[in-house]
Amino acid sequence: MHLPSSSSFGKDFLWGVAIAAAQNEGAWNVDGRGPSVWDVFARRQGKIKGSAKPTENCDFYHRYKDDLLLVKALGFNVFRFSFSWSRIFPEGTGKVNKEGVAFYHRMIDECLQLGLTPFATLYHWDLPQALQKEGGWTSVHMQKWFTRYATFCAEEFGDKVKHWIVLNEPMGFTSLGYMLGKHAPGKTGLEHFFPAIHNAVLAQAEGGRILRKRVRDAVIGTSFSCSEVVPFTTKREDIEAAKRLDILLNRLFIEPTLGRNYPNEDFPLIDKLHLKTKAWRYTERMQFDFDFIGLQNYFSVTVKHNSLIPYIQASEVPAKTRKAPHTSLGWEINPESFYRLLKRYWNYGSVKSIIVTENGACFKDTLKNGSVHDTERIEYFKQYLAAVYKAKQEGVKIQGYLAWTLMDNFEWGEGFNARFGLIHVDFNTQLRTIKDSGYWWRDYLLSK
Ligand code: GAL
C-alpha cells in the first residue's frame, strides 16, 4: 500500500493526537479531585507492572501549555483529551468541583488560542471511586449518574467544544474491568460483565442524545476498539471460534447503537446477555444516530478452538508463535486487516462517517544523546496511514486520524514501561524529548 502526501487526504481531514485524563493528567489529589477507580486499583499488589501508580503521570495538569505547544509544533490540528469525571464531580455526582472545571476551561481555551480543535471524550475509563463503591457500571443507578455528568459537561463546555466522543472503547473497560479483572475496578464474572455491557450501551446512546440537545453544531461520536479475527486453520471448529470472538470484539457494541440490538447468532453467551438484560425492550433506547463512529485498532487476532476457555472456547495463537510482525507488547502489526475492517464497518450502511480516533504502537525505545530513533514506529504509522488512505479512496467516508499518543504515559496494567508516545517522557524529571516519529509526523503534516 502506498502512502501519499498528507494533503491527499483532503483539506478538511482531521489530523490529531489523543491522550486520556487518567493516563496523562497526574495531579491525582490536587485542587479537589476525587479518586478514580484507577487510583484505587493501582494500589492493589500485583495489578500493575512495576507497581506503577498513576499519581503524577506526565503531569499534564500543570504542563498542559507546554504540551499543547508540542502538539502544535508537530503539525497536528486536533487535540483529543478526556474529562476526568472525578475532577469535575469528586463524589461522582452531587457537588461540582469548580477548580476542576476551571482547569478544563483553561486547557480548552489554550487549544483554541493555538488553533487546535479540542476533541473531548466524556469517559475514558476513570470512573469516580465513589460510584464504584455503589457498584459502578453494574449499578441500576448508573444511567442517572452518567446523565448528570454528561449533561453538566455538555452545558459547561459545549460553547467551546464541538467534537465529542461519548465512550472510549466500551469493550475495553467492560471486559478487562468487569469480566477479566485485569483493569480497574478488577471485577470478574458474568454477573458483573452483563450489567456493565448493558449500562455502557445505554449510556452511549443517552450521551449522544444529551449532547445533541445541549450542544449547538455538535459533531458526536463514540469510539470502538476493533480487531480482525482470523481462524488459525480452515477447520470448522476454528472458524466458529473466530466467529464467536468476532462478535465480542467487533459487533457487540456497535450493533445496538445502529438500532440492531445485540448480535443475534448461535452463541450461548450472547443469548444469555439478551435474556439477562431483557434486551428486546431496549432496542430504541440503545440506538443513536452518531455523526461518526470512532474506530481504534491496535492488533489483529488469530484464534483456534479451545474447549477449556469458558464461554468463548477460543484461544489466541500469538503473533510471536506464528512469526508474524508484532510490537513489543506482542500485538500483531497488520495494516491490511485494518483496511478490511474500515470497509466492513462502512458496509453496515448506516454509519455516517468514520474517524480513526486512536492508532499507534508500543516499541522498546531508547533515549540516547537526546534522541529516540524509533524507526519501527515511523514504519507502523506509514503502513496504517496507507491502509486508511486506501479505504478512503475506495469510498469509505473517513474524516480524520488521531495518533495514539502524544507522549509516553501511564499505560494501564502495563504501567510506565509500555511506551506509545511520539514524545519520550522521563518520568523522574518530566523531561520531554521528541522522538524521530514525532519529527516524522511534523514533516509529513507540514510539508503537505
Ligand atoms: C486503547 C486505549 C488507550 C491506550 C491504547 C494503547 O485501548 O483507549 O487508552 O492505552 O489502547 O494500549
Short mmCIF file of C-alpha atoms and ligand atoms in Angstrom, two decimals:
data_model
loop_
_atom_site.label_atom_id
_atom_site.label_comp_id
_atom_site.label_asym_id
_atom_site.label_seq_id
_atom_site.Cartn_x
_atom_site.Cartn_y
_atom_site.Cartn_z
CA MET A 1 0.00 0.00 0.00
CA HIS A 2 1.20 3.43 -0.89
CA LEU A 3 1.20 6.48 1.38
CA PRO A 4 0.66 9.77 -0.47
CA SER A 5 1.19 13.24 1.00
CA SER A 6 -0.96 14.39 3.92
CA SER A 7 -2.76 16.90 1.69
CA SER A 8 -4.06 14.00 -0.43
CA PHE A 9 -6.39 13.16 2.46
CA GLY A 10 -8.26 16.39 1.75
CA LYS A 11 -8.14 19.86 3.25
CA ASP A 12 -10.78 19.16 5.89
CA PHE A 13 -9.19 15.96 7.13
CA LEU A 14 -8.67 15.99 10.90
CA TRP A 15 -5.12 15.21 11.96
CA GLY A 16 -4.72 14.80 15.66
CA VAL A 17 -3.13 13.22 18.67
CA ALA A 18 -5.00 11.70 21.58
CA ILE A 19 -4.39 11.49 25.31
CA ALA A 20 -6.58 10.49 28.27
CA ALA A 21 -7.04 12.07 31.70
CA ALA A 22 -6.10 9.01 33.75
CA GLN A 23 -3.02 8.40 31.62
CA ASN A 24 -1.66 11.94 31.40
CA GLU A 25 -3.01 14.44 33.90
CA GLY A 26 -1.40 13.33 37.15
CA ALA A 27 -2.32 15.76 39.96
CA TRP A 28 -4.48 12.99 41.28
CA ASN A 29 -5.23 14.65 44.62
CA VAL A 30 -4.82 18.28 43.65
CA ASP A 31 -7.44 21.07 43.70
CA GLY A 32 -10.29 18.97 44.99
CA ARG A 33 -10.14 16.00 42.61
CA GLY A 34 -11.71 12.82 43.96
CA PRO A 35 -10.12 9.39 43.48
CA SER A 36 -10.97 7.34 40.40
CA VAL A 37 -11.11 3.56 40.18
CA TRP A 38 -7.61 3.59 38.71
CA ASP A 39 -6.09 5.36 41.73
CA VAL A 40 -7.51 2.66 43.95
CA PHE A 41 -6.84 -0.30 41.66
CA ALA A 42 -3.19 0.70 41.24
CA ARG A 43 -2.67 0.31 44.98
CA ARG A 44 -3.55 -3.37 44.80
CA GLN A 45 -0.47 -5.55 44.80
CA GLY A 46 0.47 -7.17 41.52
CA LYS A 47 -2.17 -5.46 39.42
CA ILE A 48 0.12 -3.08 37.57
CA LYS A 49 3.55 -3.84 36.18
CA GLY A 50 6.33 -2.29 38.20
CA SER A 51 3.73 -1.35 40.83
CA ALA A 52 3.30 1.89 38.90
CA LYS A 53 0.78 4.40 40.20
CA PRO A 54 -0.97 6.97 38.05
CA THR A 55 -0.32 9.72 40.59
CA GLU A 56 1.97 12.10 38.73
CA ASN A 57 1.97 10.59 35.23
CA CYS A 58 3.04 13.20 32.70
CA ASP A 59 1.73 15.99 34.93
CA PHE A 60 -0.38 17.33 32.06
CA TYR A 61 -2.49 19.12 34.66
CA HIS A 62 0.37 21.54 35.29
CA ARG A 63 2.24 21.28 31.99
CA TYR A 64 -0.64 21.48 29.54
CA LYS A 65 0.56 24.73 27.99
CA ASP A 66 3.92 23.30 27.02
CA ASP A 67 2.37 20.03 25.89
CA LEU A 68 -0.16 21.77 23.67
CA LEU A 69 2.65 23.78 22.12
CA LEU A 70 4.26 20.47 21.23
CA VAL A 71 1.03 19.25 19.62
CA LYS A 72 1.04 22.37 17.51
CA ALA A 73 4.73 22.12 16.71
CA LEU A 74 4.29 18.58 15.42
CA GLY A 75 1.78 19.89 12.90
CA PHE A 76 -1.48 18.49 14.25
CA ASN A 77 -4.73 20.43 14.12
CA VAL A 78 -6.80 18.36 16.56
CA PHE A 79 -6.22 17.56 20.21
CA ARG A 80 -8.18 14.73 21.76
CA PHE A 81 -8.36 14.58 25.56
CA SER A 82 -10.79 13.19 28.11
CA PHE A 83 -12.51 14.77 31.07
CA SER A 84 -11.70 13.22 34.42
CA TRP A 85 -15.14 12.62 35.89
CA SER A 86 -13.83 12.71 39.47
CA ARG A 87 -12.04 16.02 38.88
CA ILE A 88 -15.40 17.53 37.98
CA PHE A 89 -17.56 15.54 40.42
CA PRO A 90 -15.25 14.26 43.20
CA GLU A 91 -18.13 12.16 44.53
CA GLY A 92 -19.25 11.12 41.06
CA THR A 93 -22.44 13.09 41.34
CA GLY A 94 -23.76 15.91 43.52
CA LYS A 95 -21.35 18.74 44.19
CA VAL A 96 -19.26 20.16 41.33
CA ASN A 97 -15.56 20.88 41.90
CA LYS A 98 -15.11 24.37 40.50
CA GLU A 99 -11.34 24.15 40.35
CA GLY A 100 -11.51 21.03 38.22
CA VAL A 101 -13.93 22.70 35.85
CA ALA A 102 -11.69 25.77 35.67
CA PHE A 103 -8.75 23.58 34.64
CA TYR A 104 -10.64 22.25 31.62
CA HIS A 105 -11.65 25.77 30.62
CA ARG A 106 -8.04 26.92 30.77
CA MET A 107 -6.87 23.94 28.78
CA ILE A 108 -9.60 24.20 26.14
CA ASP A 109 -9.01 27.96 25.80
CA GLU A 110 -5.35 27.26 25.23
CA CYS A 111 -6.23 24.80 22.44
CA LEU A 112 -8.48 27.33 20.78
CA GLN A 113 -5.85 30.01 21.02
CA LEU A 114 -3.32 27.77 19.34
CA GLY A 115 -5.77 26.88 16.60
CA LEU A 116 -6.17 23.28 17.80
CA THR A 117 -9.66 21.77 17.62
CA PRO A 118 -10.50 20.37 21.06
CA PHE A 119 -11.92 16.87 20.75
CA ALA A 120 -13.38 15.70 24.07
CA THR A 121 -14.01 12.21 25.35
CA LEU A 122 -16.60 12.08 28.10
CA TYR A 123 -15.50 8.76 29.51
CA HIS A 124 -12.06 7.20 29.14
CA TRP A 125 -12.21 4.51 31.83
CA ASP A 126 -11.70 6.53 35.02
CA LEU A 127 -14.93 6.12 36.94
CA PRO A 128 -15.07 8.03 40.24
CA GLN A 129 -14.30 5.57 43.05
CA ALA A 130 -17.31 6.94 44.95
CA LEU A 131 -19.56 5.49 42.25
CA GLN A 132 -17.68 2.21 42.14
CA LYS A 133 -18.44 1.81 45.84
CA GLU A 134 -22.09 1.76 44.79
CA GLY A 135 -21.49 -0.81 42.04
CA GLY A 136 -20.16 1.43 39.26
CA TRP A 137 -21.07 0.25 35.77
CA THR A 138 -23.08 -2.62 37.19
CA SER A 139 -25.35 -0.39 39.25
CA VAL A 140 -29.01 0.35 38.47
CA HIS A 141 -28.15 3.99 39.19
CA MET A 142 -25.51 4.21 36.50
CA GLN A 143 -27.77 5.87 33.93
CA LYS A 144 -28.76 8.56 36.37
CA TRP A 145 -25.13 9.31 37.28
CA PHE A 146 -23.96 9.33 33.70
CA THR A 147 -26.81 11.58 32.60
CA ARG A 148 -25.92 14.12 35.26
CA TYR A 149 -22.25 14.07 34.30
CA ALA A 150 -22.84 14.23 30.54
CA THR A 151 -25.42 16.99 30.89
CA PHE A 152 -23.05 19.04 33.01
CA CYS A 153 -20.14 18.69 30.56
CA ALA A 154 -22.34 19.46 27.55
CA GLU A 155 -23.70 22.63 29.14
CA GLU A 156 -20.42 23.76 30.65
CA PHE A 157 -18.10 23.17 27.69
CA GLY A 158 -20.48 22.95 24.72
CA ASP A 159 -19.87 26.53 23.59
CA LYS A 160 -16.20 25.81 23.08
CA VAL A 161 -16.05 22.09 22.32
CA LYS A 162 -17.93 20.83 19.27
CA HIS A 163 -16.33 17.42 18.76
CA TRP A 164 -17.36 14.76 21.24
CA ILE A 165 -16.75 11.09 21.90
CA VAL A 166 -19.17 9.62 24.42
CA LEU A 167 -17.31 6.46 25.47
CA ASN A 168 -13.83 5.22 24.80
CA GLU A 169 -13.78 1.52 23.92
CA PRO A 170 -16.67 0.15 25.98
CA MET A 171 -15.50 -3.37 25.16
CA GLY A 172 -12.16 -2.50 26.76
CA PHE A 173 -13.40 -1.32 30.12
CA THR A 174 -16.28 -3.78 30.46
CA SER A 175 -14.27 -6.88 29.57
CA LEU A 176 -10.98 -6.01 31.25
CA GLY A 177 -12.55 -4.23 34.22
CA TYR A 178 -15.74 -6.22 34.87
CA MET A 179 -15.07 -9.69 33.43
CA LEU A 180 -11.36 -10.47 33.50
CA GLY A 181 -10.32 -8.33 36.46
CA LYS A 182 -7.22 -7.05 34.67
CA HIS A 183 -8.19 -3.40 34.71
CA ALA A 184 -9.92 -1.22 37.29
CA PRO A 185 -12.10 -1.93 39.16
CA GLY A 186 -10.85 -5.53 38.92
CA LYS A 187 -14.21 -7.34 38.89
CA THR A 188 -14.76 -10.74 37.34
CA GLY A 189 -17.64 -12.88 36.14
CA LEU A 190 -20.75 -12.58 34.04
CA GLU A 191 -22.75 -11.11 36.91
CA HIS A 192 -20.57 -8.02 36.52
CA PHE A 193 -19.92 -8.20 32.79
CA PHE A 194 -23.54 -8.27 31.58
CA PRO A 195 -24.88 -5.28 33.53
CA ALA A 196 -21.70 -3.34 32.69
CA ILE A 197 -22.18 -4.02 28.97
CA HIS A 198 -25.81 -3.04 29.06
CA ASN A 199 -25.21 0.12 31.06
CA ALA A 200 -22.42 1.12 28.69
CA VAL A 201 -24.60 0.59 25.62
CA LEU A 202 -27.40 2.64 27.16
CA ALA A 203 -25.07 5.39 28.36
CA GLN A 204 -23.51 5.60 24.93
CA ALA A 205 -26.81 6.35 23.24
CA GLU A 206 -28.08 8.59 26.02
CA GLY A 207 -24.83 10.56 26.00
CA GLY A 208 -25.38 11.12 22.27
CA ARG A 209 -28.89 12.41 22.86
CA ILE A 210 -27.76 14.73 25.65
CA LEU A 211 -25.02 16.23 23.53
CA ARG A 212 -27.35 16.63 20.54
CA LYS A 213 -29.86 18.51 22.66
CA ARG A 214 -27.44 20.75 24.50
CA VAL A 215 -24.54 21.49 22.18
CA ARG A 216 -25.20 23.56 19.11
CA ASP A 217 -23.47 22.28 15.94
CA ALA A 218 -22.02 19.31 17.79
CA VAL A 219 -20.19 16.55 15.95
CA ILE A 220 -20.94 13.50 18.05
CA GLY A 221 -19.36 10.07 18.03
CA THR A 222 -18.36 7.21 20.24
CA SER A 223 -15.23 5.06 19.94
CA PHE A 224 -14.98 1.33 19.45
CA SER A 225 -11.99 -0.94 19.59
CA CYS A 226 -11.84 -3.31 16.63
CA SER A 227 -9.62 -6.25 15.66
CA GLU A 228 -9.91 -8.55 12.72
CA VAL A 229 -10.26 -12.11 14.00
CA VAL A 230 -8.69 -14.81 11.85
CA PRO A 231 -9.18 -18.57 12.32
CA PHE A 232 -5.86 -20.39 12.72
CA THR A 233 -6.86 -23.20 10.35
CA THR A 234 -9.72 -23.87 7.96
CA LYS A 235 -11.13 -26.41 10.41
CA ARG A 236 -14.76 -25.77 11.16
CA GLU A 237 -14.17 -25.51 14.92
CA ASP A 238 -11.51 -22.82 14.44
CA ILE A 239 -13.75 -20.89 12.09
CA GLU A 240 -16.52 -20.98 14.66
CA ALA A 241 -14.16 -19.93 17.43
CA ALA A 242 -13.15 -16.92 15.33
CA LYS A 243 -16.78 -16.06 14.72
CA ARG A 244 -17.56 -16.03 18.44
CA LEU A 245 -14.66 -13.77 19.25
CA ASP A 246 -15.53 -11.53 16.34
CA ILE A 247 -18.99 -10.98 17.81
CA LEU A 248 -17.43 -9.85 21.07
CA LEU A 249 -14.60 -7.77 19.68
CA ASN A 250 -16.28 -6.14 16.72
CA ARG A 251 -20.06 -6.29 16.89
CA LEU A 252 -21.31 -6.25 20.46
CA PHE A 253 -21.29 -2.50 20.98
CA ILE A 254 -21.85 -1.05 17.55
CA GLU A 255 -24.86 -3.10 16.51
CA PRO A 256 -27.20 -1.96 19.30
CA THR A 257 -26.07 1.60 18.54
CA LEU A 258 -27.14 1.14 14.94
CA GLY A 259 -30.58 0.01 16.07
CA ARG A 260 -29.99 -3.72 15.54
CA ASN A 261 -29.94 -4.71 19.21
CA TYR A 262 -27.20 -7.10 20.36
CA PRO A 263 -25.94 -9.54 17.72
CA ASN A 264 -28.26 -12.48 17.37
CA GLU A 265 -26.23 -15.54 16.44
CA ASP A 266 -25.78 -19.05 17.62
CA PHE A 267 -23.65 -18.09 20.65
CA PRO A 268 -24.94 -19.04 24.11
CA LEU A 269 -23.05 -16.26 25.86
CA ILE A 270 -24.85 -13.61 23.85
CA ASP A 271 -28.18 -15.42 24.18
CA LYS A 272 -27.70 -15.14 27.92
CA LEU A 273 -26.95 -11.44 27.61
CA HIS A 274 -30.21 -10.92 25.71
CA LEU A 275 -32.11 -12.77 28.41
CA LYS A 276 -30.43 -11.25 31.45
CA THR A 277 -30.80 -7.68 30.23
CA LYS A 278 -34.22 -8.20 28.60
CA ALA A 279 -32.56 -6.61 25.63
CA TRP A 280 -35.67 -6.75 23.39
CA ARG A 281 -37.19 -3.96 25.46
CA TYR A 282 -34.35 -1.58 24.78
CA THR A 283 -33.81 -1.60 21.01
CA GLU A 284 -34.81 2.03 20.67
CA ARG A 285 -33.05 3.32 23.77
CA MET A 286 -29.80 1.64 22.71
CA GLN A 287 -29.83 3.34 19.32
CA PHE A 288 -28.40 6.75 18.48
CA ASP A 289 -27.64 8.31 15.14
CA PHE A 290 -23.99 9.24 15.69
CA ASP A 291 -22.33 11.68 13.30
CA PHE A 292 -19.27 9.48 13.28
CA ILE A 293 -18.06 6.21 14.65
CA GLY A 294 -14.60 6.33 16.19
CA LEU A 295 -12.53 3.26 15.32
CA GLN A 296 -9.43 2.26 17.25
CA ASN A 297 -7.24 -0.56 16.07
CA TYR A 298 -4.12 -1.96 17.68
CA PHE A 299 -3.84 -5.57 16.50
CA SER A 300 -5.46 -8.40 14.65
CA VAL A 301 -6.06 -11.70 16.40
CA THR A 302 -5.64 -15.29 15.24
CA VAL A 303 -7.59 -17.88 17.21
CA LYS A 304 -8.19 -21.57 17.48
CA HIS A 305 -10.84 -23.63 19.20
CA ASN A 306 -10.10 -24.32 22.85
CA SER A 307 -12.76 -26.06 24.90
CA LEU A 308 -11.01 -25.12 28.17
CA ILE A 309 -11.76 -21.44 27.82
CA PRO A 310 -15.13 -20.70 29.36
CA TYR A 311 -17.89 -19.23 27.18
CA ILE A 312 -15.79 -18.31 24.16
CA GLN A 313 -13.98 -21.64 23.73
CA ALA A 314 -11.28 -19.94 21.77
CA SER A 315 -7.71 -19.03 22.48
CA GLU A 316 -5.25 -16.81 20.74
CA VAL A 317 -2.33 -18.08 18.70
CA PRO A 318 0.12 -15.26 19.42
CA ALA A 319 1.78 -13.34 16.59
CA LYS A 320 5.17 -14.30 18.01
CA THR A 321 4.43 -18.02 17.72
CA ARG A 322 3.32 -17.55 14.13
CA LYS A 323 6.36 -15.36 13.44
CA ALA A 324 4.09 -12.55 12.32
CA PRO A 325 5.28 -8.94 12.73
CA HIS A 326 4.40 -7.55 16.14
CA THR A 327 5.05 -4.69 18.54
CA SER A 328 6.89 -5.04 21.84
CA LEU A 329 3.61 -5.92 23.56
CA GLY A 330 3.28 -8.83 21.14
CA TRP A 331 0.43 -7.16 19.24
CA GLU A 332 0.28 -8.16 15.60
CA ILE A 333 1.07 -5.45 13.06
CA ASN A 334 -1.37 -5.97 10.22
CA PRO A 335 -2.38 -2.84 8.32
CA GLU A 336 -4.30 -4.81 5.68
CA SER A 337 -6.57 -6.12 8.42
CA PHE A 338 -7.33 -2.53 9.42
CA TYR A 339 -8.13 -1.65 5.82
CA ARG A 340 -10.59 -4.56 5.70
CA LEU A 341 -12.17 -3.51 9.00
CA LEU A 342 -12.68 0.06 7.81
CA LYS A 343 -14.52 -1.27 4.76
CA ARG A 344 -16.51 -3.69 6.84
CA TYR A 345 -17.77 -1.07 9.29
CA TRP A 346 -18.65 1.22 6.42
CA ASN A 347 -20.62 -1.59 4.83
CA TYR A 348 -23.12 -1.57 7.69
CA GLY A 349 -24.63 1.16 5.54
CA SER A 350 -25.87 3.26 8.43
CA VAL A 351 -22.53 4.55 9.69
CA LYS A 352 -22.46 8.22 8.65
CA SER A 353 -18.71 8.62 8.80
CA ILE A 354 -15.63 7.19 10.47
CA ILE A 355 -12.82 8.85 12.37
CA VAL A 356 -9.81 6.80 13.41
CA THR A 357 -9.78 8.08 16.97
CA GLU A 358 -6.72 6.07 18.06
CA ASN A 359 -3.99 4.04 16.39
CA GLY A 360 -0.39 3.61 17.41
CA ALA A 361 2.25 1.22 18.65
CA CYS A 362 4.46 0.36 21.57
CA PHE A 363 8.14 -0.34 20.98
CA LYS A 364 11.15 -0.54 23.24
CA ASP A 365 12.51 2.96 22.84
CA THR A 366 15.91 4.06 23.97
CA LEU A 367 16.82 7.61 24.70
CA LYS A 368 20.44 8.21 23.79
CA ASN A 369 22.21 11.52 23.43
CA GLY A 370 18.92 13.34 23.38
CA SER A 371 17.37 11.25 20.60
CA VAL A 372 15.00 8.32 20.24
CA HIS A 373 15.38 6.57 16.89
CA ASP A 374 12.03 4.80 16.76
CA THR A 375 12.10 3.78 13.11
CA GLU A 376 9.69 0.90 13.74
CA ARG A 377 7.03 3.31 14.93
CA ILE A 378 7.51 5.50 11.85
CA GLU A 379 7.11 2.42 9.66
CA TYR A 380 3.99 1.47 11.60
CA PHE A 381 2.33 4.85 11.07
CA LYS A 382 3.25 4.86 7.38
CA GLN A 383 1.65 1.47 6.84
CA TYR A 384 -1.51 2.20 8.81
CA LEU A 385 -1.99 5.59 7.19
CA ALA A 386 -1.65 3.94 3.80
CA ALA A 387 -4.39 1.49 4.82
CA VAL A 388 -6.63 4.37 5.85
CA TYR A 389 -5.93 6.15 2.58
CA LYS A 390 -6.75 3.07 0.52
CA ALA A 391 -10.10 2.58 2.26
CA LYS A 392 -10.84 6.29 1.84
CA GLN A 393 -10.05 6.14 -1.86
CA GLU A 394 -12.44 3.24 -2.20
CA GLY A 395 -15.32 5.28 -0.84
CA VAL A 396 -15.21 4.82 2.93
CA LYS A 397 -16.01 8.21 4.43
CA ILE A 398 -13.08 8.68 6.79
CA GLN A 399 -12.82 12.17 8.20
CA GLY A 400 -9.79 12.03 10.41
CA TYR A 401 -6.93 10.16 12.01
CA LEU A 402 -5.78 10.67 15.61
CA ALA A 403 -2.48 9.10 16.60
CA TRP A 404 -2.10 7.35 19.92
CA THR A 405 -0.39 9.07 21.65
CA LEU A 406 1.20 12.47 22.14
CA MET A 407 3.70 11.30 24.74
CA ASP A 408 4.61 8.22 26.76
CA ASN A 409 2.11 7.88 29.57
CA PHE A 410 0.52 5.55 32.12
CA GLU A 411 -0.37 2.52 30.02
CA TRP A 412 -2.97 0.97 32.36
CA GLY A 413 -1.94 -2.50 33.55
CA GLU A 414 1.41 -2.15 31.76
CA GLY A 415 2.38 0.83 33.91
CA PHE A 416 5.03 3.22 32.59
CA ASN A 417 7.14 0.80 30.65
CA ALA A 418 4.95 0.41 27.60
CA ARG A 419 5.74 3.50 25.56
CA PHE A 420 3.39 4.60 22.77
CA GLY A 421 4.32 8.29 22.56
CA LEU A 422 5.60 10.45 19.73
CA ILE A 423 7.43 12.19 22.55
CA HIS A 424 9.58 10.43 25.12
CA VAL A 425 8.92 11.21 28.77
CA ASP A 426 11.41 10.74 31.58
CA PHE A 427 9.00 10.03 34.43
CA ASN A 428 11.52 11.11 37.06
CA THR A 429 12.26 14.53 35.67
CA GLN A 430 9.26 15.05 33.35
CA LEU A 431 11.71 15.89 30.59
CA ARG A 432 10.11 15.59 27.15
CA THR A 433 12.15 14.53 24.10
CA ILE A 434 10.60 14.44 20.66
CA LYS A 435 11.18 11.01 19.13
CA ASP A 436 12.06 10.54 15.47
CA SER A 437 8.42 9.53 14.93
CA GLY A 438 7.34 12.94 16.24
CA TYR A 439 9.66 14.64 13.74
CA TRP A 440 8.37 12.33 11.04
CA TRP A 441 4.81 13.48 11.77
CA ARG A 442 5.86 17.10 11.72
CA ASP A 443 7.48 16.70 8.30
CA TYR A 444 4.58 14.67 6.98
CA LEU A 445 1.94 17.15 8.11
CA LEU A 446 3.76 20.40 7.46
CA SER A 447 5.40 19.63 4.14
CA LYS A 448 1.97 18.86 2.52
C1 GAL B 1 -6.59 1.83 23.91
C2 GAL B 1 -6.93 2.83 24.97
C3 GAL B 1 -5.85 3.83 25.21
C4 GAL B 1 -4.44 3.27 25.13
C5 GAL B 1 -4.28 2.33 23.97
C6 GAL B 1 -2.94 1.59 23.90
O1 GAL B 1 -7.33 0.68 24.06
O2 GAL B 1 -8.08 3.54 24.60
O3 GAL B 1 -6.13 4.46 26.42
O4 GAL B 1 -3.99 2.81 26.30
O5 GAL B 1 -5.30 1.36 23.97
O6 GAL B 1 -2.96 0.44 24.63
#
